[in-house]
Amino acid sequence: CHLGLKFLEDLEDTLVKTDPETVGEEARVLITSEPHARFPIGLLQISIKLTNEPPPGIKASMKRSYGWLNQETLDGYRRPEWRPMLFAQCFIHSNVVERRKFGPIGFCVPYEFNQGDWQASVQFLQNHIATIGEDVKKGACVSWVTIRY
């Protein structure tokens, strides 16, 4: 949002000046944004707004995190460390999301740890397991130093 404020102002002008009769019934403009003090108020007023707030509580957040997974991902690796690592990732994500609501008491530097960050973390775990191999008998161990990084 902060990178496209001028564009949003131009978009607002264009939408206000456009004759609804010249636009198709199925036409839509979708904008995703974070809150910003200079976001055009007129654009907000003519828009339908949706928010995606994290669920309250760690249990609800854990359910949401697991809801992002499919059965193929859960069963994707035979290594015994896979599911505990995945659980730990969901648990850490849930804690970070829950602590965020406390503001500076929760963290010194505000950061939106969102679904994209969670997916990147899970992808990192998948890549690590794929790199060391799935066969525990071949001797390759999970590098916990790498995982903690």
PDB file of C-alpha atoms in Angstrom:
ATOM      1  CA  CYS A   1       0.000   0.000   0.000  1.00  0.00           C
ATOM      2  CA  HIS A   2       2.690   2.516   0.984  1.00  0.00           C
ATOM      3  CA  LEU A   3       4.432   1.930  -2.351  1.00  0.00           C
ATOM      4  CA  GLY A   4       1.338   2.662  -4.417  1.00  0.00           C
ATOM      5  CA  LEU A   5      -0.347   5.620  -2.747  1.00  0.00           C
ATOM      6  CA  LYS A   6      -0.226   7.771  -5.883  1.00  0.00           C
ATOM      7  CA  PHE A   7      -1.651   4.880  -7.918  1.00  0.00           C
ATOM      8  CA  LEU A   8      -4.469   4.440  -5.385  1.00  0.00           C
ATOM      9  CA  GLU A   9      -5.327   8.132  -5.643  1.00  0.00           C
ATOM     10  CA  ASP A  10      -5.428   7.833  -9.444  1.00  0.00           C
ATOM     11  CA  LEU A  11      -7.521   4.662  -9.155  1.00  0.00           C
ATOM     12  CA  GLU A  12      -9.994   6.447  -6.895  1.00  0.00           C
ATOM     13  CA  ASP A  13     -10.332   9.310  -9.411  1.00  0.00           C
ATOM     14  CA  THR A  14     -10.822   6.840 -12.265  1.00  0.00           C
ATOM     15  CA  LEU A  15     -13.479   4.865 -10.395  1.00  0.00           C
ATOM     16  CA  VAL A  16     -15.392   7.993  -9.376  1.00  0.00           C
ATOM     17  CA  LYS A  17     -15.343   9.398 -12.920  1.00  0.00           C
ATOM     18  CA  THR A  18     -16.296   6.133 -14.638  1.00  0.00           C
ATOM     19  CA  ASP A  19     -19.892   5.812 -15.803  1.00  0.00           C
ATOM     20  CA  PRO A  20     -21.317   2.570 -14.327  1.00  0.00           C
ATOM     21  CA  GLU A  21     -23.205   1.970 -17.584  1.00  0.00           C
ATOM     22  CA  THR A  22     -19.920   1.587 -19.498  1.00  0.00           C
ATOM     23  CA  VAL A  23     -18.535  -1.085 -17.179  1.00  0.00           C
ATOM     24  CA  GLY A  24     -19.518  -4.735 -17.430  1.00  0.00           C
ATOM     25  CA  GLU A  25     -21.609  -6.276 -14.651  1.00  0.00           C
ATOM     26  CA  GLU A  26     -18.872  -8.750 -13.765  1.00  0.00           C
ATOM     27  CA  ALA A  27     -16.070  -6.143 -13.520  1.00  0.00           C
ATOM     28  CA  ARG A  28     -14.285  -6.039 -10.160  1.00  0.00           C
ATOM     29  CA  VAL A  29     -11.197  -4.364  -8.724  1.00  0.00           C
ATOM     30  CA  LEU A  30      -9.526  -6.288  -5.911  1.00  0.00           C
ATOM     31  CA  ILE A  31      -6.987  -4.577  -3.659  1.00  0.00           C
ATOM     32  CA  THR A  32      -5.074  -6.110  -0.786  1.00  0.00           C
ATOM     33  CA  SER A  33      -3.485  -3.691   1.618  1.00  0.00           C
ATOM     34  CA  GLU A  34      -2.213  -3.087   5.096  1.00  0.00           C
ATOM     35  CA  PRO A  35      -3.577  -0.137   7.064  1.00  0.00           C
ATOM     36  CA  HIS A  36      -1.918   3.157   6.134  1.00  0.00           C
ATOM     37  CA  ALA A  37      -2.673   6.708   7.275  1.00  0.00           C
ATOM     38  CA  ARG A  38      -2.524   8.093   3.714  1.00  0.00           C
ATOM     39  CA  PHE A  39      -4.770   5.471   2.099  1.00  0.00           C
ATOM     40  CA  PRO A  40      -7.401   7.401   0.091  1.00  0.00           C
ATOM     41  CA  ILE A  41     -10.516   7.717   2.257  1.00  0.00           C
ATOM     42  CA  GLY A  42     -12.831   7.992  -0.755  1.00  0.00           C
ATOM     43  CA  LEU A  43     -11.584   4.659  -2.051  1.00  0.00           C
ATOM     44  CA  LEU A  44     -12.326   3.106   1.320  1.00  0.00           C
ATOM     45  CA  GLN A  45     -15.804   4.599   1.370  1.00  0.00           C
ATOM     46  CA  ILE A  46     -16.800   3.167  -2.030  1.00  0.00           C
ATOM     47  CA  SER A  47     -15.301  -0.243  -1.313  1.00  0.00           C
ATOM     48  CA  ILE A  48     -16.445  -3.447   0.289  1.00  0.00           C
ATOM     49  CA  LYS A  49     -13.881  -4.215   2.976  1.00  0.00           C
ATOM     50  CA  LEU A  50     -12.836  -7.676   4.147  1.00  0.00           C
ATOM     51  CA  THR A  51     -10.434  -8.434   6.956  1.00  0.00           C
ATOM     52  CA  ASN A  52      -8.613 -11.599   7.824  1.00  0.00           C
ATOM     53  CA  GLU A  53      -7.854 -11.601  11.517  1.00  0.00           C
ATOM     54  CA  PRO A  54      -6.070 -14.419  13.298  1.00  0.00           C
ATOM     55  CA  PRO A  55      -8.345 -16.565  15.453  1.00  0.00           C
ATOM     56  CA  PRO A  56      -8.296 -15.869  19.196  1.00  0.00           C
ATOM     57  CA  GLY A  57      -6.170 -18.246  21.211  1.00  0.00           C
ATOM     58  CA  ILE A  58      -3.383 -20.680  20.493  1.00  0.00           C
ATOM     59  CA  LYS A  59      -5.679 -23.676  20.065  1.00  0.00           C
ATOM     60  CA  ALA A  60      -7.727 -21.931  17.363  1.00  0.00           C
ATOM     61  CA  SER A  61      -4.543 -20.697  15.691  1.00  0.00           C
ATOM     62  CA  MET A  62      -3.110 -24.249  15.706  1.00  0.00           C
ATOM     63  CA  LYS A  63      -6.274 -25.531  14.038  1.00  0.00           C
ATOM     64  CA  ARG A  64      -6.001 -22.794  11.447  1.00  0.00           C
ATOM     65  CA  SER A  65      -2.339 -23.615  10.752  1.00  0.00           C
ATOM     66  CA  TYR A  66      -3.131 -27.308  10.336  1.00  0.00           C
ATOM     67  CA  GLY A  67      -6.051 -26.323   8.107  1.00  0.00           C
ATOM     68  CA  TRP A  68      -3.540 -24.857   5.664  1.00  0.00           C
ATOM     69  CA  LEU A  69      -1.964 -28.305   5.314  1.00  0.00           C
ATOM     70  CA  ASN A  70      -3.275 -31.103   3.170  1.00  0.00           C
ATOM     71  CA  GLN A  71      -2.985 -34.822   3.834  1.00  0.00           C
ATOM     72  CA  GLU A  72      -0.323 -35.164   1.158  1.00  0.00           C
ATOM     73  CA  THR A  73       1.932 -32.745   3.051  1.00  0.00           C
ATOM     74  CA  LEU A  74       1.345 -34.514   6.357  1.00  0.00           C
ATOM     75  CA  ASP A  75       2.146 -37.902   4.846  1.00  0.00           C
ATOM     76  CA  GLY A  76       4.823 -36.570   2.503  1.00  0.00           C
ATOM     77  CA  TYR A  77       7.842 -37.844   4.427  1.00  0.00           C
ATOM     78  CA  ARG A  78       8.572 -41.074   6.264  1.00  0.00           C
ATOM     79  CA  ARG A  79      11.196 -39.665   8.604  1.00  0.00           C
ATOM     80  CA  PRO A  80      10.056 -39.815  12.237  1.00  0.00           C
ATOM     81  CA  GLU A  81      11.132 -36.181  12.794  1.00  0.00           C
ATOM     82  CA  TRP A  82       8.801 -34.812  10.098  1.00  0.00           C
ATOM     83  CA  ARG A  83       5.523 -34.578  11.996  1.00  0.00           C
ATOM     84  CA  PRO A  84       7.069 -33.256  15.252  1.00  0.00           C
ATOM     85  CA  MET A  85       8.911 -30.577  13.243  1.00  0.00           C
ATOM     86  CA  LEU A  86       5.677 -29.650  11.497  1.00  0.00           C
ATOM     87  CA  PHE A  87       3.856 -29.489  14.834  1.00  0.00           C
ATOM     88  CA  ALA A  88       6.618 -27.292  16.269  1.00  0.00           C
ATOM     89  CA  GLN A  89       6.359 -24.955  13.282  1.00  0.00           C
ATOM     90  CA  CYS A  90       2.579 -24.632  13.721  1.00  0.00           C
ATOM     91  CA  PHE A  91       3.017 -24.086  17.470  1.00  0.00           C
ATOM     92  CA  ILE A  92       5.673 -21.389  17.024  1.00  0.00           C
ATOM     93  CA  HIS A  93       3.552 -19.669  14.377  1.00  0.00           C
ATOM     94  CA  SER A  94       0.537 -19.721  16.703  1.00  0.00           C
ATOM     95  CA  ASN A  95       2.561 -18.254  19.565  1.00  0.00           C
ATOM     96  CA  VAL A  96       3.972 -15.459  17.420  1.00  0.00           C
ATOM     97  CA  VAL A  97       0.512 -14.585  16.105  1.00  0.00           C
ATOM     98  CA  GLU A  98      -0.939 -14.627  19.628  1.00  0.00           C
ATOM     99  CA  ARG A  99       1.841 -12.506  21.129  1.00  0.00           C
ATOM    100  CA  ARG A 100       1.472  -9.909  18.377  1.00  0.00           C
ATOM    101  CA  LYS A 101      -1.715  -8.561  19.954  1.00  0.00           C
ATOM    102  CA  PHE A 102       0.244  -7.374  23.011  1.00  0.00           C
ATOM    103  CA  GLY A 103       2.203  -4.872  20.934  1.00  0.00           C
ATOM    104  CA  PRO A 104       5.526  -3.729  22.389  1.00  0.00           C
ATOM    105  CA  ILE A 105       5.050  -5.984  25.397  1.00  0.00           C
ATOM    106  CA  GLY A 106       4.996  -8.978  23.067  1.00  0.00           C
ATOM    107  CA  PHE A 107       7.808  -7.957  20.706  1.00  0.00           C
ATOM    108  CA  CYS A 108      10.116  -4.982  20.403  1.00  0.00           C
ATOM    109  CA  VAL A 109       9.898  -4.886  16.601  1.00  0.00           C
ATOM    110  CA  PRO A 110       6.421  -5.275  15.087  1.00  0.00           C
ATOM    111  CA  TYR A 111       6.297  -7.864  12.312  1.00  0.00           C
ATOM    112  CA  GLU A 112       3.342  -9.517  10.593  1.00  0.00           C
ATOM    113  CA  PHE A 113       4.213 -13.205  10.731  1.00  0.00           C
ATOM    114  CA  ASN A 114       1.515 -14.306   8.311  1.00  0.00           C
ATOM    115  CA  GLN A 115       0.547 -17.341   6.261  1.00  0.00           C
ATOM    116  CA  GLY A 116       3.233 -16.618   3.661  1.00  0.00           C
ATOM    117  CA  ASP A 117       5.956 -16.704   6.308  1.00  0.00           C
ATOM    118  CA  TRP A 118       4.502 -19.905   7.728  1.00  0.00           C
ATOM    119  CA  GLN A 119       4.438 -21.517   4.265  1.00  0.00           C
ATOM    120  CA  ALA A 120       8.059 -20.487   3.657  1.00  0.00           C
ATOM    121  CA  SER A 121       9.051 -22.076   6.970  1.00  0.00           C
ATOM    122  CA  VAL A 122       7.261 -25.314   6.136  1.00  0.00           C
ATOM    123  CA  GLN A 123       8.891 -25.290   2.688  1.00  0.00           C
ATOM    124  CA  PHE A 124      12.282 -24.902   4.387  1.00  0.00           C
ATOM    125  CA  LEU A 125      11.539 -27.965   6.536  1.00  0.00           C
ATOM    126  CA  GLN A 126      10.484 -29.925   3.444  1.00  0.00           C
ATOM    127  CA  ASN A 127      13.648 -28.909   1.600  1.00  0.00           C
ATOM    128  CA  HIS A 128      15.809 -29.922   4.554  1.00  0.00           C
ATOM    129  CA  ILE A 129      14.191 -33.354   4.804  1.00  0.00           C
ATOM    130  CA  ALA A 130      14.525 -33.809   1.030  1.00  0.00           C
ATOM    131  CA  THR A 131      18.208 -32.816   1.195  1.00  0.00           C
ATOM    132  CA  ILE A 132      19.174 -35.247   3.950  1.00  0.00           C
ATOM    133  CA  GLY A 133      17.002 -37.999   2.508  1.00  0.00           C
ATOM    134  CA  GLU A 134      14.104 -39.929   3.926  1.00  0.00           C
ATOM    135  CA  ASP A 135      15.943 -43.109   4.818  1.00  0.00           C
ATOM    136  CA  VAL A 136      16.924 -42.972   8.495  1.00  0.00           C
ATOM    137  CA  LYS A 137      19.035 -46.143   8.106  1.00  0.00           C
ATOM    138  CA  LYS A 138      21.456 -44.416   5.705  1.00  0.00           C
ATOM    139  CA  GLY A 139      22.689 -42.352   8.636  1.00  0.00           C
ATOM    140  CA  ALA A 140      21.789 -38.797   7.619  1.00  0.00           C
ATOM    141  CA  CYS A 141      20.489 -36.915  10.633  1.00  0.00           C
ATOM    142  CA  VAL A 142      18.391 -33.796  10.837  1.00  0.00           C
ATOM    143  CA  SER A 143      20.648 -30.787  11.391  1.00  0.00           C
ATOM    144  CA  TRP A 144      18.961 -29.103  14.333  1.00  0.00           C
ATOM    145  CA  VAL A 145      21.402 -26.190  14.107  1.00  0.00           C
ATOM    146  CA  THR A 146      20.135 -25.563  10.559  1.00  0.00           C
ATOM    147  CA  ILE A 147      16.488 -25.963  11.568  1.00  0.00           C
ATOM    148  CA  ARG A 148      16.819 -23.543  14.492  1.00  0.00           C
ATOM    149  CA  TYR A 149      18.376 -20.920  12.245  1.00  0.00           C
TER     150      TYR A 149
END
